[in-house]
Coordinates of C-alpha atoms and ligand atoms in Angstrom, one line a residue:
M13 CA -126.4 -65.5 177.8
T14 CA -123.7 -62.9 178.3
E15 CA -124.4 -59.2 178.1
S16 CA -122.2 -58.6 175.1
W17 CA -123.7 -57.5 171.8
V18 CA -122.0 -60.4 170.1
N19 CA -124.6 -62.7 171.5
S20 CA -127.6 -60.5 171.8
A21 CA -127.3 -58.8 168.4
E22 CA -127.3 -62.1 166.4
R23 CA -131.0 -62.3 166.3
I24 CA -131.6 -58.8 165.2
G25 CA -129.0 -59.2 162.4
A26 CA -131.1 -61.9 160.7
D27 CA -134.3 -59.9 161.2
L28 CA -132.9 -56.7 159.9
H29 CA -131.8 -58.5 156.8
L30 CA -135.5 -59.4 156.2
E31 CA -136.8 -56.0 156.8
L32 CA -134.3 -53.9 154.9
S33 CA -136.2 -54.3 151.6
G34 CA -139.3 -52.5 153.0
P35 CA -140.5 -49.1 151.8
G36 CA -138.8 -45.7 152.5
G37 CA -135.1 -46.5 152.0
R38 CA -132.6 -48.4 154.0
R39 CA -132.4 -46.0 157.0
A40 CA -136.2 -46.2 157.4
A41 CA -136.2 -49.9 157.0
L42 CA -133.4 -50.4 159.6
T43 CA -135.1 -48.0 162.0
R44 CA -138.4 -49.9 161.6
A45 CA -136.7 -53.3 162.1
L46 CA -134.9 -52.2 165.2
R47 CA -138.0 -50.6 166.7
E48 CA -140.0 -53.7 166.0
A49 CA -137.3 -55.9 167.6
V50 CA -137.4 -53.8 170.7
R51 CA -141.2 -53.4 170.8
G52 CA -141.7 -57.1 170.2
G53 CA -139.4 -58.1 173.0
R54 CA -136.7 -59.8 170.9
L55 CA -134.3 -57.2 172.2
A56 CA -134.5 -57.1 175.9
P57 CA -134.1 -53.9 177.9
G58 CA -130.4 -53.3 178.6
T59 CA -129.2 -55.2 175.5
R60 CA -126.2 -53.6 174.0
L61 CA -126.4 -53.0 170.2
P62 CA -123.5 -53.7 167.9
P63 CA -121.2 -50.8 167.0
Y64 CA -122.1 -48.9 163.8
R65 CA -119.2 -50.3 161.9
S66 CA -120.0 -53.9 162.6
L67 CA -123.7 -53.7 161.9
A68 CA -123.1 -51.6 158.8
A69 CA -120.6 -54.2 157.5
D70 CA -122.9 -57.1 158.2
L71 CA -125.9 -55.5 156.6
G72 CA -124.0 -54.0 153.7
V73 CA -125.1 -50.4 154.5
A74 CA -123.2 -47.2 155.2
R75 CA -122.2 -46.5 158.8
N76 CA -124.2 -43.3 158.7
T77 CA -127.3 -45.3 158.0
V78 CA -126.9 -47.2 161.2
A79 CA -125.9 -44.1 163.1
D80 CA -129.0 -42.3 161.9
A81 CA -131.3 -45.2 162.8
Y82 CA -129.8 -45.4 166.3
A83 CA -130.1 -41.7 166.8
E84 CA -133.8 -41.7 165.7
L85 CA -134.6 -44.5 168.2
V86 CA -132.7 -42.7 171.0
A87 CA -134.8 -39.7 170.3
E88 CA -138.0 -41.8 170.4
G89 CA -136.9 -43.3 173.7
W90 CA -136.4 -46.9 172.5
L91 CA -132.7 -46.8 172.9
T92 CA -130.2 -45.0 175.1
A93 CA -126.7 -43.9 174.2
R94 CA -124.1 -43.2 176.8
Q95 CA -120.4 -42.5 176.4
G96 CA -118.4 -45.6 177.2
S97 CA -121.3 -48.0 177.3
G98 CA -122.5 -47.8 173.7
T99 CA -126.1 -47.9 172.5
R100 CA -128.5 -50.0 174.5
V101 CA -132.2 -50.9 174.6
A102 CA -133.8 -48.5 177.0
D103 CA -134.9 -50.0 180.4
R104 CA -138.4 -48.8 180.1
A105 CA -138.8 -50.2 176.6
E106 CA -140.9 -53.1 177.7
P107 CA -142.6 -55.0 174.9
L108 CA -146.2 -54.1 174.3
R109 CA -147.8 -57.5 174.6
H110 CA -151.4 -56.6 173.7
A111 CA -151.3 -53.3 172.0
V112 CA -149.1 -54.2 169.0
R113 CA -151.0 -53.9 165.8
T114 CA -151.2 -56.9 163.6
P115 CA -149.3 -56.0 160.4
V116 CA -151.6 -55.6 157.5
K117 CA -149.3 -57.3 155.1
A118 CA -147.2 -60.4 155.6
P119 CA -143.4 -59.9 155.1
S120 CA -142.6 -60.4 151.5
R121 CA -139.6 -62.6 152.1
A122 CA -139.5 -65.9 153.9
R123 CA -137.8 -65.9 157.3
G124 CA -134.4 -67.6 157.1
P125 CA -132.8 -69.8 159.8
R126 CA -131.6 -68.0 162.9
H127 CA -128.2 -69.5 162.7
D128 CA -126.8 -70.3 159.2
L129 CA -124.0 -72.9 159.4
R130 CA -124.5 -74.3 156.0
Q131 CA -121.3 -74.9 154.0
G132 CA -120.8 -73.1 150.7
A133 CA -120.6 -69.4 150.9
P134 CA -117.7 -67.2 152.0
D135 CA -118.2 -64.3 154.4
A136 CA -120.2 -61.9 152.2
S137 CA -119.6 -59.0 154.5
A138 CA -115.9 -59.2 153.9
F139 CA -116.1 -58.6 150.1
P140 CA -113.2 -56.1 149.5
R141 CA -115.4 -53.3 148.2
A142 CA -112.8 -50.6 148.2
A143 CA -110.0 -52.6 146.6
W144 CA -112.3 -54.1 144.1
S145 CA -113.8 -50.7 143.1
A146 CA -110.3 -49.2 142.8
C147 CA -109.2 -52.1 140.5
Y148 CA -112.5 -51.8 138.6
R149 CA -111.9 -48.1 138.0
R150 CA -108.3 -48.6 136.9
A151 CA -109.3 -51.4 134.6
L152 CA -112.2 -49.3 133.1
Q153 CA -110.0 -46.3 132.5
G154 CA -107.1 -48.3 131.1
A155 CA -109.1 -50.6 128.8
P156 CA -108.5 -50.2 125.1
S157 CA -111.5 -49.4 123.0
E158 CA -111.7 -52.9 121.5
A159 CA -112.5 -54.2 125.0
F160 CA -115.9 -52.8 124.6
G161 CA -116.6 -54.8 121.5
P162 CA -117.8 -58.5 121.4
G163 CA -115.7 -60.5 123.8
D164 CA -113.2 -63.2 123.0
P165 CA -114.7 -66.6 124.2
A166 CA -111.3 -67.6 125.6
G167 CA -111.5 -64.6 128.0
R168 CA -109.5 -61.4 128.2
R169 CA -105.8 -61.9 127.5
E170 CA -104.9 -59.6 130.5
L171 CA -106.8 -62.0 132.8
R172 CA -105.3 -65.2 131.3
E173 CA -101.8 -63.8 131.7
A174 CA -102.4 -62.7 135.3
L175 CA -103.9 -66.2 136.0
T176 CA -100.9 -67.9 134.4
E177 CA -98.6 -66.2 136.9
Y178 CA -100.8 -66.5 139.9
L179 CA -101.8 -70.2 139.5
A180 CA -98.1 -71.2 138.9
R181 CA -97.0 -69.3 142.0
A182 CA -99.9 -70.1 144.4
R183 CA -101.1 -73.5 143.2
G184 CA -98.3 -75.1 141.2
V185 CA -100.3 -75.1 138.0
R186 CA -98.2 -75.4 134.8
T187 CA -99.8 -73.5 132.0
E188 CA -99.7 -70.6 129.5
P189 CA -102.4 -68.0 128.6
D190 CA -103.5 -69.9 125.5
R191 CA -104.5 -72.9 127.5
I192 CA -106.7 -71.0 129.8
V193 CA -110.4 -70.4 129.1
V194 CA -112.3 -68.0 131.3
C195 CA -115.7 -69.2 132.4
S196 CA -118.3 -68.4 135.0
G197 CA -117.2 -70.9 137.6
F198 CA -117.1 -74.6 138.1
A199 CA -120.7 -75.3 137.2
H200 CA -120.2 -73.5 133.9
A201 CA -117.1 -75.6 133.2
L202 CA -119.1 -78.8 133.8
R203 CA -121.7 -77.5 131.3
L204 CA -119.0 -76.7 128.7
L205 CA -117.2 -80.0 129.1
F206 CA -120.3 -82.3 129.2
G207 CA -123.0 -80.0 127.8
Q208 CA -123.9 -81.8 124.6
G209 CA -124.0 -85.3 126.0
A210 CA -122.4 -87.7 123.6
G211 CA -121.3 -84.8 121.3
G212 CA -119.7 -82.9 124.2
V213 CA -116.0 -82.3 124.8
L214 CA -115.9 -85.1 127.4
R215 CA -118.0 -88.2 127.7
G216 CA -119.0 -90.5 130.6
P217 CA -118.9 -92.7 132.3
L218 CA -117.3 -90.3 134.8
G219 CA -115.8 -91.5 138.1
V220 CA -116.8 -89.2 141.0
E221 CA -116.1 -89.1 144.7
A222 CA -118.7 -91.0 146.6
Y223 CA -119.4 -87.7 148.4
G224 CA -119.8 -84.4 146.6
L225 CA -122.1 -81.7 145.6
E226 CA -125.6 -82.9 144.6
F227 CA -125.9 -79.8 142.4
H228 CA -122.9 -81.0 140.2
R229 CA -124.2 -84.5 140.0
G230 CA -127.6 -83.1 138.9
L231 CA -125.9 -81.1 136.2
L232 CA -124.1 -84.1 134.9
A233 CA -127.3 -86.3 135.0
T234 CA -129.1 -83.6 133.0
A235 CA -126.4 -83.8 130.4
G236 CA -126.9 -87.6 130.2
V237 CA -123.5 -88.4 131.9
R238 CA -123.4 -91.5 134.0
T239 CA -121.4 -91.1 137.2
V240 CA -119.7 -93.9 139.0
P241 CA -119.0 -93.3 142.7
L242 CA -115.5 -94.0 144.1
P243 CA -115.5 -95.0 147.8
L244 CA -113.6 -92.7 150.2
D245 CA -111.2 -93.8 153.0
E246 CA -108.7 -92.0 155.1
H247 CA -106.4 -91.4 152.1
G248 CA -109.2 -89.9 150.0
A249 CA -110.9 -91.3 146.9
R250 CA -110.2 -95.0 146.1
V251 CA -108.8 -94.3 142.6
D252 CA -107.6 -97.9 142.4
V253 CA -111.2 -98.9 141.6
L254 CA -111.2 -96.8 138.4
G255 CA -111.6 -99.0 135.3
R256 CA -113.3 -98.2 132.1
E257 CA -114.4 -94.6 133.0
R258 CA -113.4 -92.0 130.5
A259 CA -112.7 -89.3 133.0
V260 CA -112.7 -88.8 136.8
L261 CA -113.8 -85.7 138.8
L262 CA -111.8 -85.1 142.0
T263 CA -111.2 -82.5 144.7
P264 CA -107.6 -83.5 145.4
A265 CA -106.5 -80.6 147.6
H266 CA -109.5 -80.8 150.0
Q267 CA -112.0 -83.6 149.4
F268 CA -115.5 -82.1 149.3
P269 CA -117.0 -82.3 151.8
T270 CA -115.1 -84.8 154.1
G271 CA -112.0 -82.5 154.1
G272 CA -108.8 -84.5 153.6
P273 CA -106.2 -84.2 150.8
L274 CA -105.8 -87.0 148.3
H275 CA -102.8 -89.1 149.4
P276 CA -99.6 -88.5 147.3
E277 CA -99.6 -92.2 146.1
R278 CA -103.2 -91.8 144.9
R279 CA -102.3 -88.6 143.1
A280 CA -99.6 -90.5 141.2
A281 CA -101.9 -93.5 140.7
V282 CA -104.7 -91.5 139.1
I283 CA -102.3 -89.9 136.7
D284 CA -101.0 -93.4 135.8
W285 CA -104.5 -94.6 135.2
A286 CA -105.3 -91.6 133.0
R287 CA -102.2 -92.1 130.9
A288 CA -102.8 -95.8 130.5
R289 CA -106.4 -95.5 129.5
G290 CA -106.2 -92.2 127.5
A291 CA -108.5 -90.7 130.1
V292 CA -108.6 -87.3 131.8
V293 CA -108.7 -86.1 135.4
L294 CA -111.0 -83.1 136.1
E295 CA -109.6 -81.2 139.1
D296 CA -112.0 -79.1 141.1
D297 CA -109.7 -76.8 143.1
Y298 CA -112.6 -74.9 144.8
D299 CA -110.8 -73.7 148.0
G300 CA -107.1 -74.5 147.4
E301 CA -106.0 -71.1 148.9
F302 CA -107.4 -71.8 152.3
R303 CA -105.0 -74.1 154.1
Y304 CA -104.2 -73.4 157.7
D305 CA -102.0 -76.0 159.2
R306 CA -99.3 -76.5 156.7
K307 CA -98.1 -75.5 153.3
P308 CA -100.7 -75.5 150.5
V309 CA -101.3 -78.8 148.8
G310 CA -100.4 -78.0 145.2
A311 CA -102.6 -78.7 142.2
L312 CA -102.6 -82.2 140.8
Q313 CA -102.4 -80.6 137.4
G314 CA -98.7 -79.9 138.0
L315 CA -98.1 -83.6 137.7
D316 CA -99.3 -83.9 134.1
P317 CA -100.8 -80.8 132.4
E318 CA -101.8 -83.0 129.4
R319 CA -103.9 -85.4 131.5
V320 CA -105.6 -82.9 133.9
I321 CA -108.2 -80.3 133.3
Y322 CA -107.8 -77.8 136.2
V323 CA -110.8 -75.7 137.2
G324 CA -110.9 -72.9 139.7
S325 CA -113.1 -69.9 140.5
V326 CA -113.4 -66.9 142.8
S327 CA -116.5 -68.3 144.4
K328 CA -114.8 -69.1 147.7
S329 CA -112.0 -66.6 147.7
L330 CA -113.9 -63.5 146.7
S331 CA -117.6 -64.0 146.0
P332 CA -119.9 -66.5 144.2
A333 CA -121.8 -63.5 142.9
L334 CA -119.0 -62.5 140.6
R335 CA -119.4 -65.7 138.5
L336 CA -115.8 -65.8 137.4
G337 CA -113.7 -68.9 137.0
W338 CA -111.1 -70.5 134.8
M339 CA -110.3 -73.7 133.1
V340 CA -106.7 -74.7 132.5
L341 CA -106.8 -77.2 129.6
P342 CA -104.6 -79.7 127.9
Q343 CA -103.8 -78.4 124.4
R344 CA -106.1 -80.8 122.7
Y345 CA -109.2 -79.6 124.5
V346 CA -108.8 -75.8 123.9
G347 CA -110.4 -75.9 120.5
P348 CA -113.4 -78.1 121.5
V349 CA -114.1 -76.1 124.7
L350 CA -114.0 -72.8 122.7
A351 CA -116.4 -74.3 120.2
A352 CA -118.7 -75.3 123.0
K353 CA -118.6 -71.8 124.4
G354 CA -119.6 -70.2 121.0
E355 CA -118.2 -67.4 119.0
R356 CA -118.7 -64.6 121.4
E357 CA -118.3 -64.3 125.1
S358 CA -121.8 -64.7 126.5
W359 CA -121.1 -65.5 130.2
A360 CA -118.4 -63.5 132.0
S361 CA -118.5 -59.7 131.8
V362 CA -115.3 -58.3 130.1
L363 CA -115.1 -55.5 132.6
D364 CA -115.2 -57.9 135.5
Q365 CA -112.5 -59.9 133.8
L366 CA -110.3 -56.8 133.5
A367 CA -111.0 -55.9 137.1
L368 CA -110.0 -59.3 138.3
A369 CA -106.8 -59.1 136.2
E370 CA -106.0 -55.8 137.9
F371 CA -106.9 -57.3 141.3
L372 CA -104.4 -60.1 140.7
V373 CA -101.6 -58.1 139.2
S374 CA -101.8 -55.3 141.9
G375 CA -101.4 -57.8 144.7
S376 CA -104.9 -57.1 146.1
Y377 CA -106.0 -60.7 145.6
D378 CA -103.0 -62.0 147.6
R379 CA -103.8 -59.5 150.4
H380 CA -107.4 -60.4 150.4
V381 CA -106.8 -64.1 150.5
R382 CA -104.3 -63.6 153.4
R383 CA -106.8 -61.6 155.4
M384 CA -109.6 -64.1 154.8
R385 CA -107.3 -67.0 155.6
Q386 CA -106.6 -65.4 159.0
R387 CA -110.3 -64.7 159.6
Y388 CA -111.4 -68.2 158.7
R389 CA -108.7 -69.8 160.7
H390 CA -109.9 -67.8 163.7
R391 CA -113.5 -68.9 163.0
R392 CA -112.3 -72.5 162.8
D393 CA -110.4 -72.2 166.1
R394 CA -113.5 -70.8 167.8
L395 CA -115.5 -73.8 166.5
V396 CA -112.9 -76.3 167.8
A397 CA -112.7 -74.5 171.1
A398 CA -116.5 -74.3 171.5
L399 CA -116.8 -78.1 170.8
A400 CA -114.0 -78.9 173.2
A401 CA -115.7 -76.9 176.0
D402 CA -119.4 -77.7 175.4
A403 CA -119.5 -80.9 173.3
P404 CA -116.2 -82.8 174.0
Q405 CA -117.8 -86.1 172.9
V406 CA -117.9 -84.9 169.3
E407 CA -114.8 -85.4 167.1
V408 CA -114.2 -82.6 164.5
T409 CA -112.4 -83.5 161.3
G410 CA -111.4 -81.8 158.0
I411 CA -110.1 -78.7 159.8
A412 CA -106.7 -78.2 158.1
A413 CA -108.3 -76.4 155.2
G414 CA -111.3 -74.8 153.7
L415 CA -114.4 -73.0 155.0
H416 CA -116.2 -76.0 156.6
A417 CA -115.5 -78.9 159.0
V418 CA -117.1 -82.2 159.6
L419 CA -118.4 -83.2 163.1
R420 CA -118.4 -87.0 163.5
L421 CA -121.4 -88.5 165.2
P422 CA -122.2 -91.9 166.6
P423 CA -123.8 -94.2 164.0
G424 CA -127.5 -93.7 163.4
T425 CA -127.7 -90.2 165.0
E426 CA -127.1 -88.0 161.9
R427 CA -130.7 -87.6 160.8
S428 CA -132.0 -86.7 164.3
A429 CA -129.1 -84.3 164.9
V430 CA -130.0 -82.4 161.6
K431 CA -133.6 -82.3 162.6
A432 CA -132.8 -81.2 166.2
A433 CA -130.6 -78.4 164.8
A434 CA -133.3 -77.3 162.4
W435 CA -135.8 -77.2 165.3
Q436 CA -133.5 -74.9 167.1
G437 CA -133.0 -72.6 164.1
V438 CA -129.6 -74.0 163.1
A439 CA -129.3 -74.6 159.4
L440 CA -126.7 -77.2 158.4
D441 CA -126.4 -80.5 156.4
G442 CA -125.6 -84.0 157.4
L443 CA -123.0 -86.0 155.3
A444 CA -125.9 -88.0 153.8
A445 CA -126.9 -84.9 151.8
F446 CA -123.7 -85.2 149.8
R447 CA -123.6 -89.0 149.2
H448 CA -123.9 -90.3 145.7
P449 CA -127.2 -92.3 145.5
Q450 CA -125.3 -95.5 144.5
A451 CA -122.6 -95.1 147.1
A452 CA -122.3 -96.9 150.4
A453 CA -122.2 -94.7 153.5
S454 CA -118.4 -94.9 153.7
A455 CA -118.0 -91.6 155.5
G456 CA -120.2 -92.6 158.4
D457 CA -122.5 -90.1 160.3
G458 CA -121.6 -86.5 160.5
L459 CA -122.6 -82.9 160.3
V460 CA -121.0 -80.5 157.7
V461 CA -120.5 -77.2 159.4
G462 CA -119.8 -74.1 157.4
Y463 CA -118.0 -71.5 159.5
A464 CA -117.4 -68.8 157.0
A465 CA -120.8 -67.3 156.1
A466 CA -122.3 -66.4 159.4
A467 CA -122.0 -62.7 160.2
E468 CA -119.2 -61.9 162.6
H469 CA -121.4 -60.7 165.4
A470 CA -123.7 -63.7 164.9
Y471 CA -121.1 -66.4 165.0
G472 CA -120.8 -66.8 168.8
A473 CA -124.5 -67.4 169.2
A474 CA -124.5 -69.8 166.3
L475 CA -121.8 -71.9 167.9
E476 CA -123.7 -71.9 171.2
A477 CA -126.8 -73.1 169.5
L478 CA -124.9 -75.8 167.6
C479 CA -123.3 -77.2 170.7
G480 CA -126.7 -77.3 172.3
V481 CA -128.1 -79.7 169.7
L482 CA -125.3 -82.2 169.4
P483 CA -126.1 -85.7 170.6
P484 CA -124.4 -87.0 173.7
G485 CA -121.5 -89.4 173.1
Ligands
PLP522 C1 -117.2 -78.7 145.7 C2 -117.3 -77.3 145.0 N1 -116.8 -77.1 143.8 C3 -116.9 -75.9 143.2 C4 -117.5 -74.9 143.8 C5 -117.5 -73.6 143.0 O1 -118.6 -73.5 142.2 P1 -118.8 -72.3 141.2 O2 -117.4 -71.9 140.7 O3 -119.6 -72.8 140.1 O4 -119.4 -71.2 142.0 C6 -118.0 -75.0 145.0 C7 -118.7 -73.9 145.7 O5 -118.3 -72.8 145.8 C8 -118.0 -76.3 145.7 O6 -118.5 -76.5 146.9

């Protein structure tokens, strides 16, 4: 292990997260967690700690909180601070092997994995707090009084107008504000469309990609919708096998989770199928902004706005905690979707909607996406480089876009690789976790590696641990 804090601090980052909820405020919790990490030997003498700014960003606390905690531990003799060499664990801070008191109470929260490489979440430490709060303040101050009354179930007009412009420019979506219904993300859209089973806006059977999110399949099953898996090959979903389904759910820009775009001929073919059968395509554009190697693959919706329901959200681009998304609907579905939503907005906060409108119109969204695209590209490059150096037998695919990649494994090795990873504290999923129960294993063996969510200072150690558990070729 090198001496840099990038490696050594990773383990404390996770532990500090667990301890920060303890009594006495964040500074006290951080001080306690660091002291325990040194006393317990997890931070060896000489280890350099992360700079205030990095640790503060990763933990979501103020820089002063970190500075105060370090200062207190320097005063106690656990740490040393020297100009030019940063803050380090003091040489004489040897772990007390026998004298450590057994804690009276077990920690209240479960210990998470040491290295989190699960796909799904963006980098939570990169949420643009300053820009978002400036937009929120402006939106709050500029909102007319009626904004504080019961909300319009279609969503705030300001947001629908901003989305119309943004989606046309960035994703090639053809729409107008009256065809947009604001929702709380893709899962909410599924509930609205299929919520009342046979009486819902859409009905099954629904074609789905053979690999996808189990959470979404579960939602559909609960709504009584039968899903029919479409096999995947190197051009994406085999839409030629669609027959009597009434709708099909696709991730055309970036198949989830295998990672390729739907081939242009298949894009055209699925629209032809929908026209011929009076069916509809449900487009899940979950991470369309994050393409690295070429120009963004535009939305399928642009091919036929009357046959495609387009759904997007801020869950990958900003944060899944905001619970904000949008549906772009063919005209005939607007009324039924609004009826399913009810007479009043009961999902998405009007103030958050106004803040997002301001965020879009002011250019902050574009700036944030550009910044994150750079950061994620860099993370992806580090993953590829680490594999090339330490596990060259492993092929990595699905890297042209998104926040995750797929590592291809020899047949029959996926399960043991996932287990070996878990044993070493590396959390990730194998491709099998995404396979439709009635689908053949057409994607082969592989590991789905999310490279966005790990804290910046923890990422190097996570890659090192990952390479260490991959099977030989
Ligand atoms: C395949 C897929 N679709 C959609 C979403 C977005 O879901 P939601 O908007 O409900 O947060 C995600 C996760 O972010 C996803 O992985």
